[in-house]
Coordinates of C-alpha atoms and ligand atoms in Angstrom, one line a residue:
M1 CA 30.5 9.5 -2.5
P2 CA 27.6 7.4 -1.4
R3 CA 26.6 4.0 -2.6
P4 CA 24.6 4.9 -5.7
I5 CA 21.2 3.7 -5.0
Q6 CA 18.5 6.0 -4.3
A7 CA 14.9 6.0 -3.8
H8 CA 12.9 8.7 -6.0
I9 CA 9.9 10.1 -4.3
N10 CA 7.7 12.0 -6.8
L11 CA 5.6 14.1 -4.6
S12 CA 3.3 15.7 -8.0
A13 CA 2.6 12.3 -8.8
L14 CA 1.3 11.6 -5.5
E15 CA -0.9 14.7 -5.7
S16 CA -1.7 13.9 -9.4
N17 CA -2.9 10.1 -8.6
L18 CA -5.2 11.9 -5.7
H19 CA -7.1 13.9 -8.6
V20 CA -7.5 10.6 -10.5
A21 CA -9.1 9.6 -7.0
R22 CA -11.1 12.3 -7.3
R23 CA -12.3 12.2 -10.4
A24 CA -13.8 8.9 -10.1
T25 CA -16.2 9.6 -7.5
S26 CA -18.1 11.8 -5.3
A27 CA -17.5 10.3 -2.6
R28 CA -15.2 11.4 0.4
L29 CA -11.5 10.2 -0.1
M30 CA -9.9 8.4 3.0
S31 CA -6.5 7.8 1.8
I32 CA -4.4 5.0 3.2
I33 CA -1.0 5.3 4.3
K34 CA -0.6 2.2 6.3
A35 CA 2.9 0.4 6.2
D36 CA 5.1 4.1 6.1
G37 CA 2.5 5.3 3.2
Y38 CA 3.4 2.2 1.2
G39 CA 7.4 2.7 1.5
H40 CA 7.1 6.2 0.7
G41 CA 7.5 7.7 4.3
V42 CA 4.2 8.7 5.9
L43 CA 4.7 12.5 6.9
R44 CA 5.9 13.0 3.1
V45 CA 2.7 11.1 1.4
V46 CA 0.5 13.0 4.1
E47 CA 1.5 16.3 2.6
A48 CA 1.4 15.3 -0.6
L49 CA -2.0 14.1 -0.2
S50 CA -3.4 17.1 1.6
A51 CA -6.3 17.4 -0.4
S52 CA -7.8 13.9 1.0
D53 CA -10.7 14.0 3.1
G54 CA -9.0 11.7 5.7
F55 CA -6.1 9.4 6.4
A56 CA -6.4 5.8 7.3
L57 CA -3.2 3.7 8.8
L58 CA -2.3 0.9 11.9
D59 CA 0.1 2.4 14.5
I60 CA -1.0 4.7 17.1
Q61 CA 2.0 6.6 17.3
D62 CA 1.9 7.4 13.6
A63 CA -1.3 8.8 14.0
M64 CA -0.3 11.3 16.8
R65 CA 2.8 12.1 14.7
L66 CA 0.3 13.1 12.3
R67 CA -1.7 15.4 14.5
E68 CA 1.5 17.0 15.9
A69 CA 2.4 17.7 12.5
G70 CA -0.6 19.3 12.5
I71 CA -3.1 17.3 10.5
R72 CA -6.8 18.1 11.0
Q73 CA -8.8 15.6 8.8
P74 CA -10.1 12.1 10.4
I75 CA -7.5 9.6 11.2
L76 CA -8.7 6.3 10.7
M77 CA -6.8 3.7 13.0
L78 CA -7.5 0.2 10.6
E79 CA -7.1 -2.2 13.3
G80 CA -8.4 -0.2 15.6
F81 CA -6.9 -0.3 19.3
F82 CA -4.8 -2.9 20.3
G83 CA -5.0 -2.4 24.3
A84 CA -7.4 -0.6 26.8
E85 CA -4.4 1.8 27.1
D86 CA -4.9 3.1 23.4
L87 CA -8.2 4.0 24.1
A88 CA -7.1 7.4 26.0
L89 CA -5.1 8.4 23.3
I90 CA -7.0 7.8 20.5
S91 CA -9.7 9.7 22.5
E92 CA -7.1 12.7 23.0
Y93 CA -5.8 12.9 19.5
N94 CA -8.9 12.7 17.9
L95 CA -8.5 9.4 16.3
T96 CA -11.5 7.3 14.6
C97 CA -11.7 4.0 15.5
V98 CA -12.3 0.7 13.5
I99 CA -13.9 -1.8 15.7
H100 CA -13.7 -5.0 14.5
S101 CA -13.9 -8.0 17.1
A102 CA -15.9 -8.8 20.2
W103 CA -12.9 -8.0 22.6
Q104 CA -12.4 -4.6 21.5
L105 CA -16.2 -4.3 22.4
A106 CA -15.7 -5.7 26.3
L107 CA -12.4 -2.8 26.3
L108 CA -14.7 -0.4 25.1
D109 CA -17.6 -1.2 27.6
A110 CA -14.7 -0.6 30.5
Y111 CA -13.6 3.0 28.9
P112 CA -14.9 5.8 30.9
K113 CA -18.0 7.1 29.3
S114 CA -16.5 10.6 29.2
G115 CA -14.4 10.4 26.1
K116 CA -15.7 11.0 22.7
L117 CA -15.2 8.3 20.3
D118 CA -15.9 7.9 16.4
I119 CA -16.4 4.6 15.3
W120 CA -16.0 2.4 12.4
L121 CA -17.9 -0.6 12.3
K122 CA -16.1 -3.3 10.3
V123 CA -18.5 -6.1 8.9
N124 CA -17.5 -9.4 7.5
S125 CA -18.8 -9.5 4.3
G126 CA -17.1 -12.9 3.1
M127 CA -13.1 -12.1 3.2
N128 CA -12.9 -13.7 6.7
R129 CA -10.5 -11.5 8.1
L130 CA -11.3 -8.6 10.0
G131 CA -15.2 -7.7 11.2
F132 CA -18.1 -9.0 12.9
A133 CA -20.3 -11.5 11.1
P134 CA -23.7 -10.1 9.1
N135 CA -25.7 -11.9 12.3
E136 CA -23.8 -9.9 15.2
V137 CA -24.3 -6.3 13.5
A138 CA -27.4 -5.5 15.0
Q139 CA -26.6 -6.5 18.6
V140 CA -23.4 -4.9 18.2
M141 CA -24.9 -1.8 16.7
E142 CA -27.0 -2.0 20.1
Q143 CA -24.2 -1.9 22.2
L144 CA -22.4 1.0 20.5
H145 CA -25.4 3.2 20.6
R146 CA -26.0 2.3 24.4
H147 CA -22.1 3.5 24.8
R148 CA -22.2 7.4 26.0
A149 CA -18.6 7.6 24.8
V150 CA -19.3 6.9 21.1
R151 CA -20.3 9.7 18.9
E152 CA -20.3 9.0 15.3
I153 CA -20.8 5.4 13.7
T154 CA -19.5 4.4 10.1
L155 CA -20.3 1.2 8.9
M156 CA -17.6 -0.6 6.6
T157 CA -16.5 -3.7 5.0
H158 CA -13.7 -4.6 3.1
F159 CA -13.5 -6.8 -0.4
A160 CA -11.7 -9.8 -1.3
N161 CA -11.8 -9.8 -5.1
A162 CA -12.3 -6.5 -6.3
D163 CA -9.1 -6.3 -8.5
E164 CA -10.2 -10.4 -9.6
V165 CA -12.8 -11.6 -12.2
R166 CA -15.0 -12.3 -8.9
G167 CA -15.5 -9.2 -8.3
V168 CA -17.8 -7.8 -5.3
A169 CA -21.6 -8.6 -6.3
G170 CA -22.1 -10.9 -3.4
P171 CA -20.3 -9.4 -0.7
L172 CA -21.9 -6.0 -1.7
A173 CA -25.3 -7.0 -2.1
L174 CA -24.7 -8.8 1.8
F175 CA -23.5 -5.1 3.2
N176 CA -26.2 -3.5 1.9
D177 CA -28.8 -5.6 3.5
I178 CA -26.6 -5.5 6.7
A179 CA -26.4 -1.2 6.3
A180 CA -29.9 -1.1 5.0
P181 CA -31.8 -0.3 8.7
Y182 CA -29.2 2.3 9.7
R183 CA -28.9 5.7 8.4
M184 CA -24.9 5.9 8.9
A185 CA -22.4 6.6 6.5
R186 CA -20.6 3.4 4.3
S187 CA -17.4 2.9 3.5
L188 CA -16.4 -0.1 1.1
A189 CA -14.1 0.6 -1.7
N190 CA -10.0 0.1 -2.1
S191 CA -8.6 1.2 -5.1
A192 CA -9.8 -1.9 -7.2
A193 CA -13.4 -1.0 -6.2
L194 CA -13.3 2.8 -6.5
L195 CA -12.2 2.6 -10.2
R196 CA -14.3 -0.5 -11.3
Y197 CA -17.4 -0.7 -9.2
P198 CA -19.0 2.8 -8.8
E199 CA -22.2 1.0 -6.6
T200 CA -19.5 0.6 -4.2
H201 CA -18.6 4.2 -3.8
G202 CA -20.4 4.8 -0.5
D203 CA -19.8 7.6 1.7
W204 CA -16.0 7.1 2.0
V205 CA -14.0 5.3 -0.2
R206 CA -10.5 4.2 0.4
P207 CA -7.8 4.0 -1.9
G208 CA -4.2 3.2 -1.2
I209 CA -2.1 1.7 -4.3
M210 CA -3.6 3.9 -7.1
L211 CA -2.0 6.9 -4.7
Y212 CA 1.4 5.2 -5.1
G213 CA 0.7 5.3 -8.9
A214 CA 0.5 1.5 -9.4
S215 CA -2.8 -0.3 -11.0
P216 CA -4.5 -2.5 -8.4
F217 CA -5.6 -5.0 -12.0
A218 CA -3.3 -7.4 -13.6
E219 CA -5.0 -6.5 -17.2
T220 CA -4.6 -2.9 -16.7
S221 CA -1.9 -0.7 -16.5
A222 CA -1.2 1.9 -14.2
Q223 CA -0.6 4.4 -17.4
Q224 CA -4.3 3.0 -18.8
L225 CA -5.4 3.9 -15.5
G226 CA -4.0 7.8 -15.6
L227 CA -1.8 6.8 -12.8
Q228 CA 2.0 8.1 -12.4
P229 CA 4.6 6.4 -10.3
A230 CA 5.4 8.1 -7.2
M231 CA 8.0 6.0 -6.6
T232 CA 11.5 5.1 -8.7
L233 CA 14.2 2.9 -7.4
R234 CA 17.2 3.5 -9.1
S235 CA 21.0 2.8 -8.8
R236 CA 24.1 2.2 -10.8
I237 CA 26.5 0.0 -12.5
I238 CA 29.5 -0.6 -10.4
A239 CA 31.1 -3.4 -12.2
V240 CA 31.2 -5.2 -15.5
Q241 CA 31.8 -8.6 -16.2
E242 CA 32.9 -10.5 -19.5
L243 CA 31.9 -13.9 -19.6
R244 CA 32.5 -17.2 -22.2
A245 CA 30.3 -19.6 -22.9
G246 CA 29.9 -22.2 -20.1
D247 CA 30.7 -19.2 -17.5
E248 CA 28.4 -19.4 -13.8
I249 CA 27.2 -16.0 -11.9
G250 CA 26.2 -15.9 -8.4
Y251 CA 25.0 -17.8 -5.8
G252 CA 23.7 -21.1 -6.7
A253 CA 25.1 -20.7 -10.1
L254 CA 21.3 -20.2 -11.1
F255 CA 22.5 -18.4 -14.8
R256 CA 24.7 -20.0 -17.1
A257 CA 26.2 -18.1 -20.5
E258 CA 25.7 -20.3 -23.6
H259 CA 27.9 -17.4 -25.2
S260 CA 30.3 -14.9 -24.7
M261 CA 28.7 -12.0 -23.1
R262 CA 28.4 -9.2 -20.7
I263 CA 27.0 -8.3 -17.6
G264 CA 26.7 -5.1 -15.3
I265 CA 26.8 -5.6 -11.7
V266 CA 24.1 -3.2 -10.2
A267 CA 24.1 -1.6 -6.7
C268 CA 21.1 -2.8 -5.7
G269 CA 20.4 -6.3 -3.5
Y270 CA 17.7 -7.8 -1.3
A271 CA 19.2 -5.6 1.6
D272 CA 17.5 -2.3 0.0
G273 CA 14.3 -3.9 -0.8
Y274 CA 14.9 -5.5 -3.7
P275 CA 13.2 -9.4 -4.1
R276 CA 15.9 -12.1 -3.6
H277 CA 13.5 -14.2 -5.1
A278 CA 13.2 -12.5 -8.7
P279 CA 14.3 -14.9 -11.2
N280 CA 16.6 -14.7 -14.4
G281 CA 14.6 -12.6 -16.9
T282 CA 13.0 -9.6 -14.6
P283 CA 12.8 -6.7 -16.1
I284 CA 15.0 -4.0 -15.9
L285 CA 16.2 -0.4 -17.5
V286 CA 20.0 0.2 -18.0
D287 CA 20.6 3.7 -19.5
G288 CA 16.9 3.9 -20.0
Q289 CA 17.0 0.5 -22.4
R290 CA 15.1 -2.3 -21.1
A291 CA 17.2 -5.0 -20.1
Q292 CA 16.8 -8.3 -17.7
T293 CA 18.7 -9.7 -14.4
L294 CA 20.5 -12.6 -14.4
G295 CA 21.4 -15.0 -11.6
R296 CA 20.2 -15.0 -8.0
V297 CA 20.2 -11.7 -6.1
S298 CA 22.6 -10.6 -3.9
M299 CA 22.5 -9.1 -0.1
D300 CA 24.0 -5.9 -2.0
M301 CA 24.2 -6.6 -5.8
L302 CA 22.3 -7.8 -8.4
Y303 CA 23.3 -9.1 -12.3
A304 CA 21.9 -7.1 -15.6
D305 CA 22.4 -8.8 -19.0
L306 CA 24.2 -6.1 -21.2
S307 CA 24.3 -8.3 -24.1
K308 CA 22.3 -6.1 -26.2
L309 CA 23.5 -2.7 -25.0
P310 CA 26.9 -2.5 -26.0
Q311 CA 27.6 1.7 -24.7
A312 CA 26.7 0.6 -21.3
G313 CA 29.1 -0.2 -18.3
V314 CA 30.7 1.3 -15.3
G315 CA 28.5 4.0 -13.9
S316 CA 25.4 3.6 -16.3
A317 CA 22.1 4.5 -14.9
V318 CA 20.0 1.5 -13.8
T319 CA 15.7 1.7 -13.0
L320 CA 14.7 -1.0 -10.5
W321 CA 11.4 -0.2 -10.6
G322 CA 9.3 3.2 -11.3
D323 CA 9.6 5.9 -14.1
G324 CA 9.6 3.7 -17.2
L325 CA 9.3 0.6 -15.5
P326 CA 6.1 -0.5 -14.1
I327 CA 6.4 -1.6 -10.8
E328 CA 3.8 -4.4 -11.3
E329 CA 5.7 -5.5 -14.0
V330 CA 8.7 -6.2 -11.8
A331 CA 6.7 -7.6 -9.2
R332 CA 4.9 -10.0 -11.7
A333 CA 8.1 -11.4 -13.1
A334 CA 9.0 -11.9 -9.1
G335 CA 5.9 -13.7 -8.1
T336 CA 4.6 -10.7 -5.9
V337 CA 2.5 -7.4 -6.3
S338 CA 3.7 -4.1 -6.2
Y339 CA 2.6 -3.6 -2.6
E340 CA 4.9 -5.8 -1.5
L341 CA 7.9 -4.1 -3.5
M342 CA 6.7 -1.0 -2.4
C343 CA 6.6 -1.9 1.4
A344 CA 9.9 -3.7 1.1
L345 CA 12.2 -1.1 0.9
T346 CA 14.4 -0.7 3.5
D347 CA 15.8 2.2 5.6
R348 CA 19.4 2.1 4.3
V349 CA 17.9 3.4 0.8
P350 CA 18.5 7.3 0.9
V351 CA 15.4 8.8 -0.3
V352 CA 15.2 12.1 -2.8
V353 CA 12.3 13.9 -3.0
Ligands
LIG401 C1 -4.7 -1.8 2.8 C2 -6.5 -1.3 2.7 C3 -7.3 -0.4 1.8 C4 -6.6 -0.1 0.7 O1 -6.3 -1.1 -0.3 P1 -5.5 -0.4 -2.2 O2 -5.8 -2.4 -2.3 O3 -4.2 -0.5 -1.6 O4 -6.3 0.5 -2.4 C5 -8.0 -0.2 2.1 N1 -9.3 -0.7 2.7 C6 -8.4 -1.5 3.8 C7 -9.2 -1.8 5.0 C8 -7.4 -1.6 3.7 O5 -6.7 -2.6 4.7

């Protein structure tokens, strides 16, 4: 009998979330599948999201696997290429490539002009992560136009605050100014902008987190947005301890019982991807009922408070996040975001589809 932890991936939830995106826009959908499809398994995700108009990721090996699996849609390399040798593969596998920095332009110039490359030119509209400064764009554009291998150019930017109160107004105006002279496709919107700012949709939207069924917003739940969780992390209680007043639990004795109580030991720890910094009181489901974690998460186990669940015991089903327990709630309690929890799922956790 294997250890009871499992990650359940709901393929029809992925499909349904893609439809939510589809209904929200008339732009083409570039599904973001970086970080192994936000931890859901990139090939699995691509199959469920096959109605996407394109896919975007980081690793050229992954992109090649997708082509070999028969994916025909555009595949966008979000950080472009990392060395000159990547360019031949990008051309051979007909991948689309972000260009965000001058060093990439220099490599591109040295590239044989016979290849064919579709480029997404990234503009820095204020996030100051990747992209050319607004005043560099005209010159970069000229250089790309001169390059014989460059086929199609799309203009893109990425928002730092689409999910925050700050919103997108400033960066959007800046980007629109930069893009105005060019008759080219445009792409700006992540999930938050797709859901909240139709004026950012342009020709391609780039949803990520919403496809996996989590809300990009702090104040709006996934359910309110019509999204279904694609990943549910489940395990079971493998032991029960009866505590007396004054007893402590776990490394560092982070929790001390004030009265006698029952706690369950759950087969899930940070080596499975559960956040070690989740404090006392992080929500958890035991037998479908809400409970709380206690004590410090250890490598392979964590503690659940069973005081209010007298019927729960060894073998009780536990949901760490997903169906019935929004991942955002767990993330918030642990001081992080759903994205990080999804990506942190480790290889030792068996995946069930
Ligand atoms: C990750 C990423 C996205 C998707 O963001 P979500 O918040 O997950 O929707 C879109 N565009 C770029 C450039 C990204 O890196």
